[in-house]
Amino acid sequence: MSSPGDAPADHETDDALRVLGKVFGYDSFRGEQREIIDHVVGGGDALVLMPTGGGKSLCYQIPALVRPGVGVVVSPLIALMQDQVDALRALGVRAGFLNSTQGLDERRLVEAEFAAGELDLLYLAPERLRVESTLHLLRRGTISLFAIDEAHCVAQWGHDFRPDYLQLSTLHEQWPDVPRIALTATATRATHAEIAGRLNLGDARHFVASFDRPNIQYRIAPKNEPKRQLLELIRGEHPGDAGIVYCLSRASVEKTAAFLVENGIDAVPYHAGLDAGTRARNQSRFLREDGLVVVATIAFGMGIDKPDVRFVAHLDLPKSVEGYYQETGRAGRDGLPSTAWLAYGLQDVVQQRKMIDGSEGDAEHRRRLAAHLDAMLALCETVECRRVRLLAYFGQESAACGNCDTCLSPPTSWDGTIAAQKLLSTIVRLKRERNQKFGAGQIIDILLGRKTAKVIQFDHDALSVFGIGTELNESQWRGVVRQMLAQGLLAVEGDYGTLVLTDTSADVLGGRREVLLRSEPERPARTAGSGRSAKRAAVVADLPEEALPLFERLRAWRAATAKEQGVPAYVIFHDATLREIAAAPPATLAELGGVSGVGENKLAKYGEALLAALAEADA
Ligand code: ADP
Ligand code: ZN
């Protein structure tokens, strides 16, 4: 057995490069792929932390093809295995899977292929490895490596797959000579350490990639009319693109999906309240078709491996930065420009604080939830680069990115001390003079001097603070309340979300603390690309105008082919490949073979048909 430190021999390195070109159709490795692959090919264990879309799969697929034997891939994403295997088979890789969705005949077939050494890669659900018959099967063949995908499952307390993952630490005892590579896109330090410990990867080499996703544009906008804002985003920047829209509740998922459909957007809902058949159908349509929008609760997305999701929109505030990063990370795995857009408002803060107060569990648990929310709020209210804040959260330093909303149009801040004092005084007076508490709506009505029915009913127009805040309008006041909540200068309480003071409020009232606030845009922020209206801004960003029609025709050809073969469109070719072809159409098979993403097998399978489609488009 070679130890992890062994340098790979030259021919191994060459083999890796040859496989990359021949099978996958790529001409160079990305980031640390080469080091990782060489290390595993040489027999070393590895722990790989790489963001979604970073290119983790090649890190075990290539060593599995280079080393003798079958690469065993452990993955909890059962629903995805069929597509993963289809995609590999389209590349000419002999792949199979064993999981609970299979019939007995199918399973027997895969087992026979494995035992006969006729597979390059075998995907397994983790629970399979607790079954003696699986272990028995594995002992009958030669294993080139164990890949443990989604390795954070072993670290996350309460994770469904955790018990099965904990068992994986014993693989090493049974197959001491087989290298193991654990991979995850979840990056906090604590998780990292726990994966290494729990999986017994003490001697593994750690590869930690930058967590930056430079092709994703991060934007966080004040929430005014969220559905309209979303529609504007889709129409203006992502017409015809695949995207995911996240909402907190099932009801808003349903309403938002219906709203999009009414407005001519191809959209479907997805949440745990739908029956299994509908859920499976909607997910499968999303994976297989071009340009479908899924409106979902966070139940959707775990292991959504679709490379060409062009936007992820959040209509409600995510509960943590980790969650936000994981969800937005589903955009742009193919490296092409994509948008992460979040609309967030006062009601989000009120609602989430309320949920935390009312949550089950001990004080420690609530404190943890509150800390997660605070970090998320700090990201929303920052006047600095969003990406810098995000990466800092994962312990990585970076410089202002130039591709987030705060970099693209730097927000101004203003001295909100006096406004904050007026707001706090109003709350104090209601309490002292009337022994009353109210939510943001009533307080703002008082500040603006509005004689609403409720103001008259409670005689609030007699308060000395009535009408002292007319220098700001309603949306600006909501911004003040929201930001003060985010900064902990104000708190919400009870079922009605009444506003109350915090320990730090007194410092503001006493003039010992300045309050710096982010300016609220006059009207709903127009999205960056909306000026260019219905242009497909993202995918075709650097595609010459005249190549656009060809790109669309190629997509149509791909859609038809995918449908005919019953595979997702991206299994045929990725957008990036079609884009390269549209920009400089190849005239011969040899030229087509030089395009990134066109390996030998795909050239043989689709080459002629694609050239024919090009010729037809030319005619
Ligand atoms: P992850 O599993 O880390 O989310 P994937 O393995 O799915 O990422 O890779 C993301 C995308 O990048 C895929 O479309 C893959 O084909 C592509 N890719 C990976 N490595 C390379 C490379 N060296 N050159 C070109 N494309 C690559
Ligand atoms: Zn930035």
XYZ file of C-alpha atoms and ligand atoms in Angstrom:
647
model
C 0.000 0.000 0.000
C 1.318 3.425 -0.760
C 1.157 5.985 1.974
C -0.641 9.291 1.509
C 2.615 11.137 1.073
C 3.723 9.212 -1.996
C 4.331 11.342 -5.055
C 2.365 10.088 -8.036
C 4.333 8.628 -10.899
C 4.337 10.554 -14.157
C 2.227 8.130 -16.104
C -0.485 8.388 -13.477
C -0.623 12.109 -13.934
C -0.812 11.669 -17.664
C -3.557 9.109 -17.308
C -5.602 11.612 -15.348
C -5.159 14.268 -17.991
C -5.965 11.826 -20.754
C -9.187 10.756 -19.035
C -10.134 14.390 -18.481
C -9.896 15.105 -22.202
C -11.104 11.846 -23.653
C -14.011 11.111 -21.347
C -15.098 14.506 -20.098
C -13.958 16.651 -22.998
C -12.172 19.215 -20.803
C -8.623 20.329 -21.400
C -7.457 21.505 -18.002
C -8.076 20.891 -14.334
C -9.764 23.436 -12.141
C -8.396 24.712 -8.854
C -6.960 21.890 -6.812
C -8.505 19.067 -8.828
C -5.149 17.930 -10.133
C -3.497 17.731 -6.693
C -6.492 15.925 -5.235
C -6.685 13.437 -8.103
C -2.942 12.712 -8.003
C -3.111 12.195 -4.273
C -5.983 9.715 -4.453
C -4.601 7.936 -7.514
C -1.445 7.472 -5.438
C -3.496 5.742 -2.740
C -3.842 8.597 -0.243
C -6.939 9.524 1.759
C -8.386 12.991 1.191
C -10.896 15.355 2.749
C -12.129 17.849 0.176
C -14.003 21.053 1.028
C -15.158 22.762 -2.124
C -18.150 24.973 -2.824
C -21.050 23.708 -4.890
C -20.094 23.797 -8.531
C -16.401 23.659 -7.655
C -15.952 20.368 -9.494
C -15.908 17.770 -6.739
C -17.180 14.855 -8.832
C -14.114 14.670 -11.051
C -11.967 14.379 -7.919
C -13.205 10.827 -7.383
C -14.470 9.928 -10.853
C -11.081 10.299 -12.515
C -9.136 8.328 -9.873
C -11.809 5.632 -10.135
C -11.177 5.430 -13.876
C -7.399 5.506 -13.512
C -7.005 3.027 -10.644
C -7.833 -0.647 -11.157
C -11.185 -1.773 -9.777
C -14.538 -0.148 -9.097
C -14.944 3.212 -7.379
C -17.631 2.964 -4.693
C -19.473 6.246 -4.176
C -21.567 6.656 -1.032
C -24.258 9.279 -1.439
C -27.515 9.975 0.405
C -29.103 11.533 -2.655
C -31.027 8.507 -3.799
C -33.418 10.442 -6.012
C -30.447 11.660 -7.989
C -28.546 8.472 -8.572
C -30.369 7.565 -11.761
C -29.486 10.924 -13.318
C -25.883 10.741 -12.107
C -25.503 7.304 -13.598
C -27.211 8.374 -16.844
C -24.853 11.326 -17.135
C -21.824 9.058 -16.651
C -23.119 6.514 -19.125
C -23.588 9.283 -21.683
C -19.854 9.868 -21.264
C -19.119 6.206 -21.834
C -18.354 5.478 -18.184
C -19.629 2.131 -16.876
C -21.653 3.254 -13.888
C -24.405 1.673 -11.807
C -26.212 2.165 -8.518
C -27.776 0.170 -5.712
C -30.544 1.710 -3.628
C -34.029 1.087 -2.315
C -35.802 2.446 -5.405
C -34.720 -0.570 -7.446
C -36.492 -3.790 -8.232
C -34.815 -7.098 -7.470
C -33.964 -7.877 -11.098
C -32.288 -4.566 -11.631
C -30.296 -4.945 -8.432
C -29.138 -8.437 -9.375
C -27.954 -7.124 -12.720
C -25.852 -4.393 -11.128
C -24.447 -6.830 -8.583
C -23.429 -9.202 -11.360
C -21.765 -6.379 -13.283
C -19.865 -5.381 -10.178
C -18.659 -8.884 -9.407
C -17.582 -9.403 -13.023
C -15.477 -6.235 -12.905
C -17.696 -4.598 -15.528
C -18.238 -1.343 -13.644
C -16.056 1.726 -13.204
C -18.280 3.375 -10.601
C -20.905 2.040 -8.220
C -23.179 4.485 -6.365
C -24.544 3.286 -3.034
C -26.990 4.702 -0.521
C -25.246 4.748 2.888
C -27.697 2.364 4.518
C -26.661 -0.320 2.009
C -23.331 -0.594 3.800
C -25.048 -1.733 6.982
C -26.401 -4.740 5.171
C -24.150 -7.810 5.332
C -25.057 -8.897 1.790
C -23.692 -5.619 0.400
C -20.440 -6.010 2.292
C -20.247 -9.546 1.056
C -20.728 -8.352 -2.501
C -18.058 -5.686 -2.134
C -15.575 -8.270 -0.870
C -16.053 -10.234 -4.071
C -14.813 -7.433 -6.324
C -11.841 -5.082 -6.499
C -12.466 -1.619 -5.120
C -10.423 1.292 -6.446
C -11.564 3.859 -3.887
C -14.371 4.876 -1.547
C -15.844 8.310 -2.183
C -17.999 9.681 0.628
C -20.126 12.426 -0.865
C -22.067 14.984 1.210
C -19.707 14.112 4.061
C -21.223 16.801 6.327
C -24.081 14.347 6.920
C -21.827 12.701 9.491
C -21.371 15.947 11.375
C -24.810 17.479 11.442
C -26.620 16.618 14.572
C -30.066 15.242 13.847
C -29.302 14.652 10.189
C -31.415 11.844 8.732
C -28.443 9.993 7.343
C -26.153 10.474 10.295
C -26.377 6.983 11.801
C -25.530 5.425 8.430
C -22.692 7.840 7.894
C -21.207 7.149 11.316
C -20.812 3.523 10.227
C -18.592 4.566 7.359
C -15.672 4.993 9.740
C -15.332 1.215 9.684
C -14.665 0.993 5.930
C -11.038 1.604 6.649
C -10.818 -1.393 8.956
C -12.201 -3.725 6.340
C -10.371 -2.273 3.347
C -7.181 -0.759 4.768
C -5.536 -0.440 1.342
C -8.370 1.324 -0.427
C -8.093 5.132 -0.417
C -11.040 7.137 0.872
C -12.027 10.581 -0.307
C -14.686 12.509 1.638
C -16.263 15.550 -0.008
C -18.526 18.350 1.176
C -19.625 21.856 0.308
C -20.345 22.743 3.931
C -17.488 24.667 5.298
C -17.557 26.000 8.813
C -14.518 25.061 10.881
C -16.489 23.007 13.357
C -18.031 20.865 10.617
C -14.661 20.372 8.987
C -13.066 19.084 12.190
C -15.987 16.848 12.989
C -15.983 15.178 9.571
C -12.292 14.345 9.917
C -12.831 12.917 13.402
C -16.005 10.953 12.804
C -14.873 9.376 9.555
C -11.524 8.402 11.002
C -9.675 10.461 8.444
C -6.816 11.341 10.757
C -4.144 10.748 8.130
C -6.061 12.239 5.226
C -4.744 15.244 3.385
C -7.106 18.208 3.624
C -7.912 20.251 0.564
C -9.818 23.437 1.337
C -10.838 25.433 -1.714
C -11.933 29.021 -1.715
C -15.640 29.167 -1.073
C -16.140 32.008 -3.436
C -18.624 31.556 -6.257
C -17.501 34.426 -8.459
C -20.129 33.830 -11.151
C -23.000 34.383 -8.697
C -24.139 37.960 -8.304
C -25.451 38.495 -4.768
C -28.218 41.051 -4.309
C -30.422 41.839 -1.328
C -33.283 44.239 -1.919
C -35.827 45.856 0.381
C -39.109 44.008 0.135
C -41.960 46.138 -1.181
C -44.152 44.061 -3.401
C -42.192 40.830 -3.443
C -44.141 39.019 -6.168
C -43.953 42.014 -8.510
C -40.264 42.442 -7.764
C -39.705 38.776 -8.531
C -41.597 39.053 -11.796
C -39.473 42.019 -12.760
C -36.315 40.048 -12.001
C -37.423 37.110 -14.120
C -38.756 39.154 -17.025
C -35.905 41.615 -17.003
C -32.956 39.353 -16.469
C -33.910 35.714 -16.651
C -36.689 35.137 -19.164
C -36.771 31.475 -20.142
C -34.181 30.544 -17.533
C -34.382 27.798 -14.925
C -34.599 29.165 -11.397
C -35.559 28.372 -7.823
C -37.726 30.675 -5.713
C -37.708 30.011 -1.972
C -40.602 30.963 0.317
C -40.993 30.172 3.997
C -44.549 28.846 4.010
C -46.458 26.396 1.876
C -49.202 28.945 1.356
C -46.851 31.525 -0.083
C -45.246 28.859 -2.274
C -48.667 28.104 -3.771
C -49.607 31.758 -4.197
C -46.309 32.734 -5.742
C -46.304 29.836 -8.205
C -49.867 30.676 -9.251
C -48.943 34.341 -9.654
C -46.015 33.490 -11.918
C -48.132 31.182 -14.049
C -50.808 33.905 -14.401
C -48.078 36.143 -15.674
C -46.871 33.740 -18.301
C -43.915 32.221 -16.452
C -43.554 28.448 -16.549
C -43.567 27.677 -12.807
C -44.490 24.808 -10.454
C -44.795 24.602 -6.653
C -42.826 22.228 -4.426
C -43.365 21.673 -0.701
C -43.784 18.860 1.794
C -47.582 19.239 1.774
C -47.903 18.081 -1.838
C -48.367 14.402 -2.488
C -45.265 12.419 -3.350
C -46.298 11.939 -6.977
C -46.701 15.653 -7.650
C -43.425 16.421 -5.909
C -41.531 13.829 -7.914
C -43.132 15.042 -11.145
C -42.294 18.683 -10.501
C -38.713 17.900 -9.512
C -38.243 15.696 -12.527
C -39.622 18.380 -14.854
C -37.232 20.895 -13.308
C -34.266 18.607 -13.902
C -35.265 17.547 -17.376
C -36.674 20.648 -18.994
C -35.089 23.919 -19.892
C -36.264 27.040 -18.197
C -38.716 25.862 -15.548
C -39.091 27.870 -12.331
C -39.693 25.941 -9.102
C -41.258 27.823 -6.211
C -40.409 25.888 -3.073
C -39.899 25.684 0.627
C -36.396 24.677 1.658
C -37.536 21.053 1.365
C -36.497 21.420 -2.253
C -32.921 21.452 -3.378
C -30.901 18.989 -1.353
C -28.738 17.524 -4.059
C -30.280 19.367 -6.960
C -27.435 18.739 -9.302
C -28.735 20.755 -12.229
C -25.825 22.770 -13.598
C -27.801 25.524 -15.332
C -29.975 27.015 -12.581
C -29.610 30.686 -13.526
C -31.180 32.318 -10.492
C -32.121 31.591 -6.901
C -34.578 34.045 -5.374
C -35.570 34.257 -1.716
C -38.882 35.938 -0.969
C -38.400 35.433 2.773
C -35.372 35.848 4.966
C -33.367 32.612 5.377
C -32.768 31.565 8.985
C -28.989 31.458 8.754
C -26.080 32.463 6.554
C -25.196 28.787 6.086
C -28.675 28.062 4.790
C -28.601 31.110 2.537
C -25.225 30.146 1.105
C -26.251 26.558 0.526
C -29.482 27.577 -1.177
C -27.970 30.315 -3.343
C -25.137 27.906 -4.184
C -27.562 25.909 -6.289
C -27.321 28.643 -8.914
C -24.669 28.543 -11.614
C -22.873 25.281 -10.966
C -21.741 25.439 -14.576
C -19.757 28.591 -13.844
C -21.880 30.873 -16.034
C -23.224 34.185 -14.688
C -26.123 33.680 -12.269
C -28.130 35.714 -9.799
C -28.837 35.236 -6.096
C -31.576 37.669 -5.171
C -33.193 38.133 -1.775
C -36.058 40.435 -0.848
C -36.222 41.268 2.794
C -38.313 43.566 4.963
C -39.432 44.538 8.418
C -41.995 41.761 8.599
C -39.262 39.147 8.115
C -37.424 40.327 11.184
C -40.566 40.514 13.298
C -41.721 37.092 12.191
C -38.404 35.345 12.725
C -37.820 36.857 16.139
C -41.297 35.713 17.064
C -40.587 32.216 15.810
C -37.421 32.034 17.872
C -39.176 33.210 21.032
C -41.885 30.649 20.532
C -39.598 27.795 19.549
C -39.271 24.636 21.570
C -35.971 23.742 23.169
C -33.912 25.342 25.898
C -32.479 28.824 26.230
C -29.210 27.691 24.689
C -31.027 26.511 21.583
C -32.873 29.823 21.276
C -29.639 31.715 21.731
C -28.104 29.751 18.867
C -31.060 30.487 16.602
C -30.852 34.173 17.499
C -27.128 34.244 16.715
C -27.816 32.715 13.289
C -30.502 35.290 12.604
C -28.246 38.150 13.714
C -25.528 37.058 11.306
C -28.083 36.916 8.499
C -29.406 40.383 9.380
C -25.885 41.791 9.472
C -25.386 40.491 5.936
C -28.630 42.151 4.810
C -27.899 45.507 6.365
C -24.226 45.789 5.524
C -22.945 48.703 3.465
C -19.865 46.646 2.580
C -19.348 44.051 -0.140
C -21.766 41.137 0.406
C -19.222 38.600 -0.769
C -16.581 39.824 1.657
C -19.085 39.356 4.493
C -20.153 35.937 3.259
C -16.633 34.597 2.883
C -15.605 36.080 6.218
C -18.420 34.090 7.749
C -16.678 30.948 6.494
C -13.320 32.159 7.762
C -11.964 33.271 4.390
C -10.589 36.712 3.614
C -11.264 38.515 0.362
C -11.433 41.942 -1.278
C -14.492 43.817 -2.566
C -15.838 41.734 -5.435
C -17.392 44.110 -7.950
C -20.218 41.629 -8.542
C -22.708 42.229 -5.735
C -25.280 44.960 -5.226
C -23.278 46.932 -2.687
C -20.206 46.913 -4.966
C -22.240 47.774 -8.069
C -24.205 50.625 -6.486
C -22.708 51.472 -3.113
C -25.465 52.334 -0.651
C -25.256 55.564 1.262
C -25.723 55.714 4.968
C -27.290 58.475 7.011
C -27.293 59.588 10.628
C -30.520 58.115 11.941
C -29.951 59.039 15.595
C -32.780 61.561 15.814
C -35.217 59.326 13.952
C -34.278 56.474 16.268
C -34.868 58.675 19.309
C -38.299 59.732 18.052
C -39.256 56.128 17.517
C -38.025 55.013 20.927
C -39.728 57.984 22.660
C -43.028 57.017 21.114
C -42.700 53.512 22.509
C -41.698 54.895 25.923
C -44.665 57.303 26.052
C -47.187 54.643 25.141
C -45.826 52.509 27.926
C -45.514 55.232 30.578
C -48.621 57.258 29.878
C -50.963 54.538 28.687
C -49.346 51.284 29.731
C -49.709 50.105 26.126
C -47.562 48.289 23.599
C -48.084 48.352 19.833
C -46.584 46.925 16.683
C -44.673 48.855 14.048
C -47.780 49.835 12.043
C -49.456 51.820 14.810
C -46.194 53.414 15.989
C -45.440 54.620 12.475
C -48.995 55.985 12.092
C -48.462 57.987 15.288
C -45.100 59.304 14.100
C -46.616 60.335 10.771
C -49.605 61.995 12.485
C -52.187 59.861 10.705
C -55.701 59.951 12.102
C -56.578 56.375 11.325
C -59.541 54.627 12.921
C -57.204 52.844 15.292
C -55.398 56.066 16.230
C -58.724 57.724 17.047
C -59.993 54.676 18.896
C -57.008 54.755 21.245
C -56.875 58.529 21.397
C -53.288 58.432 20.206
C -53.571 61.798 18.467
C -53.476 63.354 21.909
C -49.938 62.077 22.550
C -47.194 64.718 22.443
C -45.282 62.564 19.973
C -48.202 62.506 17.503
C -46.924 63.694 14.115
C -43.318 64.335 15.154
C -41.907 62.172 12.346
C -43.246 63.658 9.117
C -39.744 64.211 7.703
C -39.701 60.527 6.696
C -42.289 58.584 4.740
C -43.781 55.255 5.709
C -41.319 53.040 3.887
C -38.418 54.990 5.351
C -39.842 54.530 8.839
C -40.222 50.837 8.219
C -36.579 50.824 7.213
C -35.658 52.551 10.473
C -37.592 50.001 12.539
C -36.154 47.082 10.574
C -32.578 48.260 10.908
C -32.951 49.047 14.600
C -34.279 45.533 15.122
C -31.328 44.176 13.194
C -28.930 46.199 15.318
C -30.572 45.084 18.553
C -31.652 48.633 19.459
C -35.253 47.492 19.486
C -36.986 44.164 20.027
C -40.307 42.525 19.214
C -42.438 40.678 21.674
C -45.432 38.383 21.773
C -47.921 37.195 19.203
C -48.676 40.641 17.858
C -45.050 41.608 17.301
C -45.223 44.584 19.640
C -42.129 46.776 19.777
C -40.206 47.040 23.058
C -36.932 48.580 24.187
C -33.705 46.636 24.701
C -30.778 47.195 27.066
C -29.062 49.357 24.476
C -32.094 51.533 23.672
C -31.327 53.792 26.627
C -27.962 54.719 25.131
C -29.700 55.942 22.000
C -32.337 57.873 23.943
C -29.678 59.389 26.163
C -27.640 60.528 23.162
C -24.696 58.301 24.071
C -24.926 56.252 20.916
C -25.178 57.271 17.270
C -27.336 55.256 14.934
C -26.013 54.843 11.419
C -28.576 53.607 8.925
C -28.524 52.417 5.339
C -30.567 54.643 3.022
C -33.767 53.119 1.682
C -34.173 53.449 -2.077
C -36.982 55.818 -3.099
C -38.828 53.116 -4.947
C -38.424 49.377 -5.309
C -34.879 48.863 -6.476
C -34.837 48.179 -10.164
C -32.729 45.196 -10.900
C -29.407 45.803 -12.555
C -30.233 44.253 -15.902
C -33.785 45.465 -16.274
C -32.724 48.329 -18.520
C -31.801 45.791 -21.109
C -35.315 44.409 -20.697
C -36.038 41.097 -22.277
C -32.474 40.152 -23.084
C -31.227 36.900 -21.686
C -28.630 38.782 -19.757
C -26.981 36.090 -17.711
C -26.304 33.002 -19.785
C -25.478 34.889 -22.883
C -23.505 37.597 -21.126
C -20.473 37.409 -23.379
C -22.161 35.858 -26.361
C -22.182 38.108 -29.419
C -25.649 39.390 -30.277
C -25.680 37.613 -33.640
C -24.932 34.233 -32.021
C -28.075 34.382 -29.877
C -30.538 32.840 -32.354
C -28.150 29.950 -32.961
C -27.741 29.388 -29.233
C -31.533 29.198 -28.891
C -31.774 26.740 -31.797
C -29.128 24.552 -30.239
C -31.065 24.577 -27.001
C -34.165 23.532 -28.885
C -32.234 20.700 -30.566
C -30.936 19.622 -27.170
C -34.423 19.724 -25.612
C -35.831 17.535 -28.381
C -32.954 15.063 -28.132
C -33.221 14.899 -24.341
C -36.926 14.234 -24.530
C -36.443 11.501 -27.074
C -33.839 9.786 -24.898
C -35.584 10.431 -21.585
C -32.621 12.131 -19.945
C -32.171 15.656 -18.529
C -31.100 18.195 -21.142
C -27.772 18.864 -19.439
C -26.829 15.205 -19.773
C -26.562 15.822 -23.527
C -24.477 19.013 -23.366
C -24.137 21.826 -20.835
C -25.093 25.414 -21.668
C -21.418 26.363 -21.604
C -20.725 23.890 -24.398
C -23.655 25.090 -26.537
C -22.554 28.658 -25.989
C -19.057 27.910 -27.232
C -20.512 26.179 -30.279
C -22.884 29.078 -31.039
C -20.079 31.632 -30.764
C -17.818 29.773 -33.212
C -19.732 27.025 -35.012
C -17.491 24.050 -35.821
C -17.621 22.764 -39.397
C -16.262 19.255 -38.840
C -16.431 16.506 -36.248
C -12.786 17.118 -35.410
C -13.489 20.780 -34.688
C -16.528 19.867 -32.616
C -14.343 17.475 -30.605
C -12.181 20.421 -29.593
C -15.042 22.196 -27.837
C -14.952 22.063 -24.025
C -17.384 19.453 -22.746
C -17.346 17.315 -25.902
C -15.595 14.049 -25.040
C -15.091 11.067 -27.332
C -18.298 9.309 -26.418
C -20.518 12.351 -26.856
C -18.827 13.193 -30.114
C -19.624 9.725 -31.411
C -23.159 9.830 -30.080
C -24.303 13.358 -30.909
C -21.644 14.760 -33.259
C -23.373 14.090 -36.573
C -26.777 15.181 -35.319
C -25.381 18.393 -33.916
C -23.545 19.255 -37.136
C -26.773 18.568 -39.014
C -28.667 20.905 -36.688
C -26.022 23.564 -37.333
C -26.282 23.116 -41.102
C -30.052 23.362 -40.918
C -29.823 26.564 -38.909
C -27.473 27.920 -41.560
C -29.831 27.173 -44.421
P -19.745 19.985 -7.354
O -20.041 18.523 -7.183
O -18.511 20.413 -6.639
O -20.907 20.856 -7.062
P -19.513 19.273 -10.090
O -18.578 18.149 -9.946
O -20.943 18.981 -10.352
O -19.399 20.239 -8.858
O -18.944 20.226 -11.229
C -19.582 21.428 -11.538
C -19.520 21.672 -13.040
O -18.192 21.983 -13.448
C -19.941 20.470 -13.838
O -20.758 20.950 -14.871
C -18.634 19.896 -14.366
O -18.812 19.218 -15.566
C -17.795 21.150 -14.533
N -16.348 20.898 -14.394
C -15.737 20.262 -13.375
N -14.396 20.216 -13.568
C -14.156 20.848 -14.747
C -12.963 21.141 -15.511
N -11.759 20.779 -15.079
N -13.111 21.810 -16.673
C -14.342 22.188 -17.109
N -15.503 21.943 -16.436
C -15.412 21.290 -15.276
Zn -19.089 42.867 -3.699
